[in-house]
Amino acid sequence: MVEIRKPITVQEAVSKVMAHMPLMPAETVSIDDCDRRVLAEDIYADHDVPPFNRSPYDGFAIIAEDTNDASRENPVTLKVIEEIGAGDVAGQAVGHGQAIRIMTGAALPEGADAIVMLEVVHEKNNGKEIEIKRRIKTFDNISWKGEDTEKGTLLLEKGRQVTPGVKAVLATFGYAKVKVYQQPVIGIIATGSELLDVSEPLVPGKIRNSNAHMMISQVKEAGGIPEYFGQLKDDFDHSFRAVKAALAEVDILITTGGVSVGDFDYLPDIYKKLGAEVLFNKVGMRPGSVTTVAYLPDSGQLLFGLSGNPSSCFVGFELFAGPLIKGCQGLKNRFLSLAEATLTHDFPKPNPFHRFVRSRAAFTNGQWQSSPVGLDKSNVVTSLAEANALMVLPGGTRGYKSGDQVNVLLLNSEGREHFCL
Amino acid sequence: MVEIRKPITVQEAVSKVMAHMPLMPAETVSIDDCDRRVLAEDIYADHDVPPFNRSPYDGFAIIAEDTNDASRENPVTLKVIEEIGAGDVAGQAVGHGQAIRIMTGAALPEGADAIVMLEVVHEKNNGKEIEIKRRIKTFDNISWKGEDTEKGTLLLEKGRQVTPGVKAVLATFGYAKVKVYQQPVIGIIATGSELLDVSEPLVPGKIRNSNAHMMISQVKEAGGIPEYFGQLKDDFDHSFRAVKAALAEVDILITTGGVSVGDFDYLPDIYKKLGAEVLFNKVGMRPGSVTTVAYLPDSGQLLFGLSGNPSSCFVGFELFAGPLIKGCQGLKNRFLSLAEATLTHDFPKPNPFHRFVRSRAAFTNGQWQSSPVGLDKSNVVTSLAEANALMVLPGGTRGYKSGDQVNVLLLNSEGREHFCL
């Protein structure tokens, strides 16, 4: 007898997975090793920015009042009493009739209340004097202590991914070490006696294993550490032992294949024997309807059983495993971003269930345009290389025409906090 | 005397840089090590996909004609003569009145011309026979050899970055090793006596070096291998020796600071002493107008002299160094993508030159919206963490109002082949 499974909605399936999300512990790493990691601590300013009143330009620190009567016809001459480089501090105060030559970023010397830019003065007497031909206002060209950021300000909240800009903030505020969430180790197992290794020649009846390689990349992109346990033959005992052994070494386990209702689909029985609670084993979506997720209450581990079909596997990963892997590292924006797009081609197939069409989305002429790639036969592997989006065609719709508005999930986007189709 | 520099346009500056772009040699790496690398060879199908006529479902291989008279009232019974798993090949041909049980992906046995799905048959006599209650058409449910991709088809052109989908294609077609472009080694030197290391406490007049850390991340994101040579004091001989030593170890060298026209800006003299041709030393843009790029004819090396100001440094990197680093790895889509966006705030400053405003772009309600982040004072470092886009305000414009249409360069996007503002 064929087992009848009851499909749940994609939204429900995502909720069930996220409700079982573990949170990885934090670890402290060097600023040199924090790229793309997720902050596990809020980042505060340890000092005012600027840390002192400073010059935004190369120029001269003066007392503005001294230039009150300056004009083209009646230039004011000031005596240059000192020259300080960036990082130096003036050894004396500026008095009336005096100026100190100052570099971009250098601290405003005592006594001075304005900076006059290098370009607007005339240096004379071998740089010992300067001539100014216009009135400089008090406080001109001063970057004030704390005007950008006051000491103690919350700069970045935890849950943010470290980008080059975040790194600049960390460095500026002395975070030589920073707390980030640990990266989960994601075990990957491919099942199916028909699978050949990528280096093996093709033989009748067999195909090369592409899912494992694809998922290793997907895990890396999601910030996880992939650990590949190889390909399993269609044999229950062998498969059970392999799954059990892998679980001892990983935070989360993903398998591809073996989750359908065929004779050689052993994963359901493996989940049973492990004592795992099956969160769902059928989702109202195409491709990937057999996507299964199970939960081990004792260890808190999740087991993702993705379809052996490459496109189903890809979609199942992006919808369920990817957000979970990002989320358990504390990343706030863990879900794929959604955009409205204009369909560029007819897509006449009816959609009894939510359909996720591998698509190429491009922003042109002020709008997103979405083109399906490949035939959307579930075994078309080449289309995965072209797709940068999944077009969402809701279940219960009859087909779409070129020019229709559709939603697309953007695969390489910044991500968003909440799941939405 | 203050040197007067003649600014060139951003477009000209980009053209000059790209005209001096080296192309890295190719290297062969394992499929396991090719993530995010750029393909240096075209990828072809080494076999038909599917490689043989196969079943897309679990079911039974039959001769369709045998079901011509089948109906609910008059089911046809076929004898199951064999059962084959995925990867197996049937040991015999299907004859009239016979069926072979077959798994998803298994090869169509000889003699059979249709697959009937498991779900629509009634198994009886312990699986030794099946009953079919409707007519099955010839060629039903067969995935034909080569219907997705024919052997020899060009699948991916060189110049593509390896994504999970690309990896799936490589694995499917037996690319256990793949030719990719080498990653350039990018030297980074920070200049300025005012710079403290990130781990040092602040002292009067000094600031922490954030640019080097930021650029190490930017180089990684662009696919380069960063090599950091530390911070240089404002001393010509010391700086010259350090730059010269670094050049011996890197493909491209980036410095921050020291490119203005101040007394301690040694880079112009260092370029001269090295015999480098200065491609430009002033660009009609804010921030980053002092961005300098020089070229060493003998070695073919480029030297990027970015401003010491964090925002100027960031923008100079993204506009000039990033595309060059991507381009010299053979990446086609080397430039930042451009999108039209609606400005969400007034931006009243006039723009004598092209202005690149650090912004947050979000796609909401069917359009991109762009919000400036921070004050756009060129020393506001915190805004770099929030920015995911650079808003482009063309030179010669008077100021912008909320609701105006502007162009934005998207920092984390897929990229495009041609530069455009």
PDB file of N, CA and C in Angstrom, chain B residues 371-406:
ATOM      1  N   SER B 371      17.558  55.703   1.046  1.00  0.00           N
ATOM      2  CA  SER B 371      17.671  56.642   2.170  1.00  0.00           C
ATOM      3  C   SER B 371      19.140  56.881   2.483  1.00  0.00           C
ATOM      4  N   PRO B 372      19.574  58.150   2.470  1.00  0.00           N
ATOM      5  CA  PRO B 372      20.961  58.431   2.876  1.00  0.00           C
ATOM      6  C   PRO B 372      21.165  57.979   4.315  1.00  0.00           C
ATOM      7  N   VAL B 373      22.347  57.405   4.614  1.00  0.00           N
ATOM      8  CA  VAL B 373      22.622  57.002   5.997  1.00  0.00           C
ATOM      9  C   VAL B 373      23.725  57.895   6.564  1.00  0.00           C
ATOM     10  N   GLY B 374      23.556  58.326   7.790  1.00  0.00           N
ATOM     11  CA  GLY B 374      24.535  59.218   8.392  1.00  0.00           C
ATOM     12  C   GLY B 374      24.382  60.616   7.818  1.00  0.00           C
ATOM     13  N   LEU B 375      25.299  61.432   8.145  1.00  0.00           N
ATOM     14  CA  LEU B 375      25.219  62.847   7.803  1.00  0.00           C
ATOM     15  C   LEU B 375      25.892  63.158   6.478  1.00  0.00           C
ATOM     16  N   ASP B 376      26.551  62.173   5.929  1.00  0.00           N
ATOM     17  CA  ASP B 376      27.410  62.370   4.782  1.00  0.00           C
ATOM     18  C   ASP B 376      28.521  63.371   5.026  1.00  0.00           C
ATOM     19  N   LYS B 377      28.885  63.627   6.290  1.00  0.00           N
ATOM     20  CA  LYS B 377      30.163  64.285   6.528  1.00  0.00           C
ATOM     21  C   LYS B 377      31.177  63.208   6.197  1.00  0.00           C
ATOM     22  N   SER B 378      32.245  63.599   5.527  1.00  0.00           N
ATOM     23  CA  SER B 378      33.089  62.540   4.971  1.00  0.00           C
ATOM     24  C   SER B 378      33.801  61.725   6.052  1.00  0.00           C
ATOM     25  N   ASN B 379      33.709  62.161   7.291  1.00  0.00           N
ATOM     26  CA  ASN B 379      34.368  61.380   8.345  1.00  0.00           C
ATOM     27  C   ASN B 379      33.403  60.559   9.194  1.00  0.00           C
ATOM     28  N   VAL B 380      32.216  60.375   8.686  1.00  0.00           N
ATOM     29  CA  VAL B 380      31.236  59.605   9.458  1.00  0.00           C
ATOM     30  C   VAL B 380      31.426  58.127   9.168  1.00  0.00           C
ATOM     31  N   VAL B 381      32.098  57.451  10.064  1.00  0.00           N
ATOM     32  CA  VAL B 381      32.443  56.061   9.780  1.00  0.00           C
ATOM     33  C   VAL B 381      31.287  55.112  10.038  1.00  0.00           C
ATOM     34  N   THR B 382      30.428  55.462  10.963  1.00  0.00           N
ATOM     35  CA  THR B 382      29.356  54.530  11.324  1.00  0.00           C
ATOM     36  C   THR B 382      28.392  54.272  10.162  1.00  0.00           C
ATOM     37  N   SER B 383      28.248  55.234   9.283  1.00  0.00           N
ATOM     38  CA  SER B 383      27.290  55.059   8.197  1.00  0.00           C
ATOM     39  C   SER B 383      27.707  53.943   7.238  1.00  0.00           C
ATOM     40  N   LEU B 384      28.984  53.608   7.226  1.00  0.00           N
ATOM     41  CA  LEU B 384      29.443  52.549   6.321  1.00  0.00           C
ATOM     42  C   LEU B 384      28.834  51.200   6.668  1.00  0.00           C
ATOM     43  N   ALA B 385      28.509  51.018   7.940  1.00  0.00           N
ATOM     44  CA  ALA B 385      27.924  49.737   8.346  1.00  0.00           C
ATOM     45  C   ALA B 385      26.479  49.614   7.883  1.00  0.00           C
ATOM     46  N   GLU B 386      25.810  50.746   7.736  1.00  0.00           N
ATOM     47  CA  GLU B 386      24.397  50.712   7.350  1.00  0.00           C
ATOM     48  C   GLU B 386      24.205  50.700   5.845  1.00  0.00           C
ATOM     49  N   ALA B 387      25.191  51.240   5.120  1.00  0.00           N
ATOM     50  CA  ALA B 387      25.006  51.430   3.679  1.00  0.00           C
ATOM     51  C   ALA B 387      25.004  50.100   2.935  1.00  0.00           C
ATOM     52  N   ASN B 388      24.038  49.913   2.050  1.00  0.00           N
ATOM     53  CA  ASN B 388      24.079  48.783   1.119  1.00  0.00           C
ATOM     54  C   ASN B 388      24.035  49.305  -0.322  1.00  0.00           C
ATOM     55  N   ALA B 389      24.192  50.622  -0.456  1.00  0.00           N
ATOM     56  CA  ALA B 389      24.125  51.229  -1.784  1.00  0.00           C
ATOM     57  C   ALA B 389      24.831  52.579  -1.757  1.00  0.00           C
ATOM     58  N   LEU B 390      25.250  53.013  -2.925  1.00  0.00           N
ATOM     59  CA  LEU B 390      25.761  54.375  -3.086  1.00  0.00           C
ATOM     60  C   LEU B 390      24.794  55.100  -4.017  1.00  0.00           C
ATOM     61  N   MET B 391      24.184  56.147  -3.479  1.00  0.00           N
ATOM     62  CA  MET B 391      23.272  56.945  -4.292  1.00  0.00           C
ATOM     63  C   MET B 391      24.123  57.866  -5.154  1.00  0.00           C
ATOM     64  N   VAL B 392      23.804  57.962  -6.430  1.00  0.00           N
ATOM     65  CA  VAL B 392      24.603  58.754  -7.366  1.00  0.00           C
ATOM     66  C   VAL B 392      23.878  60.064  -7.652  1.00  0.00           C
ATOM     67  N   LEU B 393      24.452  61.170  -7.163  1.00  0.00           N
ATOM     68  CA  LEU B 393      23.869  62.480  -7.477  1.00  0.00           C
ATOM     69  C   LEU B 393      24.811  63.166  -8.456  1.00  0.00           C
ATOM     70  N   PRO B 394      24.382  63.316  -9.703  1.00  0.00           N
ATOM     71  CA  PRO B 394      25.299  63.801 -10.736  1.00  0.00           C
ATOM     72  C   PRO B 394      25.799  65.214 -10.459  1.00  0.00           C
ATOM     73  N   GLY B 395      27.049  65.465 -10.881  1.00  0.00           N
ATOM     74  CA  GLY B 395      27.626  66.792 -10.751  1.00  0.00           C
ATOM     75  C   GLY B 395      26.816  67.811 -11.543  1.00  0.00           C
ATOM     76  N   GLY B 396      26.734  69.022 -10.983  1.00  0.00           N
ATOM     77  CA  GLY B 396      26.006  70.081 -11.670  1.00  0.00           C
ATOM     78  C   GLY B 396      24.543  70.150 -11.273  1.00  0.00           C
ATOM     79  N   THR B 397      24.152  69.338 -10.286  1.00  0.00           N
ATOM     80  CA  THR B 397      22.764  69.396  -9.829  1.00  0.00           C
ATOM     81  C   THR B 397      22.685  70.180  -8.526  1.00  0.00           C
ATOM     82  N   ARG B 398      21.501  70.727  -8.228  1.00  0.00           N
ATOM     83  CA  ARG B 398      21.378  71.721  -7.164  1.00  0.00           C
ATOM     84  C   ARG B 398      20.955  71.130  -5.828  1.00  0.00           C
ATOM     85  N   GLY B 399      20.519  69.942  -5.786  1.00  0.00           N
ATOM     86  CA  GLY B 399      19.966  69.386  -4.559  1.00  0.00           C
ATOM     87  C   GLY B 399      18.753  68.566  -4.920  1.00  0.00           C
ATOM     88  N   TYR B 400      18.407  67.659  -4.034  1.00  0.00           N
ATOM     89  CA  TYR B 400      17.311  66.734  -4.342  1.00  0.00           C
ATOM     90  C   TYR B 400      16.263  66.768  -3.241  1.00  0.00           C
ATOM     91  N   LYS B 401      15.046  66.445  -3.630  1.00  0.00           N
ATOM     92  CA  LYS B 401      13.932  66.432  -2.687  1.00  0.00           C
ATOM     93  C   LYS B 401      13.406  65.013  -2.535  1.00  0.00           C
ATOM     94  N   SER B 402      12.837  64.759  -1.367  1.00  0.00           N
ATOM     95  CA  SER B 402      12.174  63.486  -1.137  1.00  0.00           C
ATOM     96  C   SER B 402      11.194  63.222  -2.284  1.00  0.00           C
ATOM     97  N   GLY B 403      11.213  62.015  -2.811  1.00  0.00           N
ATOM     98  CA  GLY B 403      10.329  61.668  -3.921  1.00  0.00           C
ATOM     99  C   GLY B 403      11.013  61.749  -5.280  1.00  0.00           C
ATOM    100  N   ASP B 404      12.163  62.438  -5.343  1.00  0.00           N
ATOM    101  CA  ASP B 404      12.902  62.509  -6.608  1.00  0.00           C
ATOM    102  C   ASP B 404      13.418  61.125  -6.989  1.00  0.00           C
ATOM    103  N   GLN B 405      13.572  60.913  -8.282  1.00  0.00           N
ATOM    104  CA  GLN B 405      14.169  59.670  -8.772  1.00  0.00           C
ATOM    105  C   GLN B 405      15.688  59.824  -8.841  1.00  0.00           C
ATOM    106  N   VAL B 406      16.385  58.850  -8.296  1.00  0.00           N
ATOM    107  CA  VAL B 406      17.852  58.871  -8.323  1.00  0.00           C
ATOM    108  C   VAL B 406      18.352  57.485  -8.740  1.00  0.00           C
TER     109      VAL B 406
END
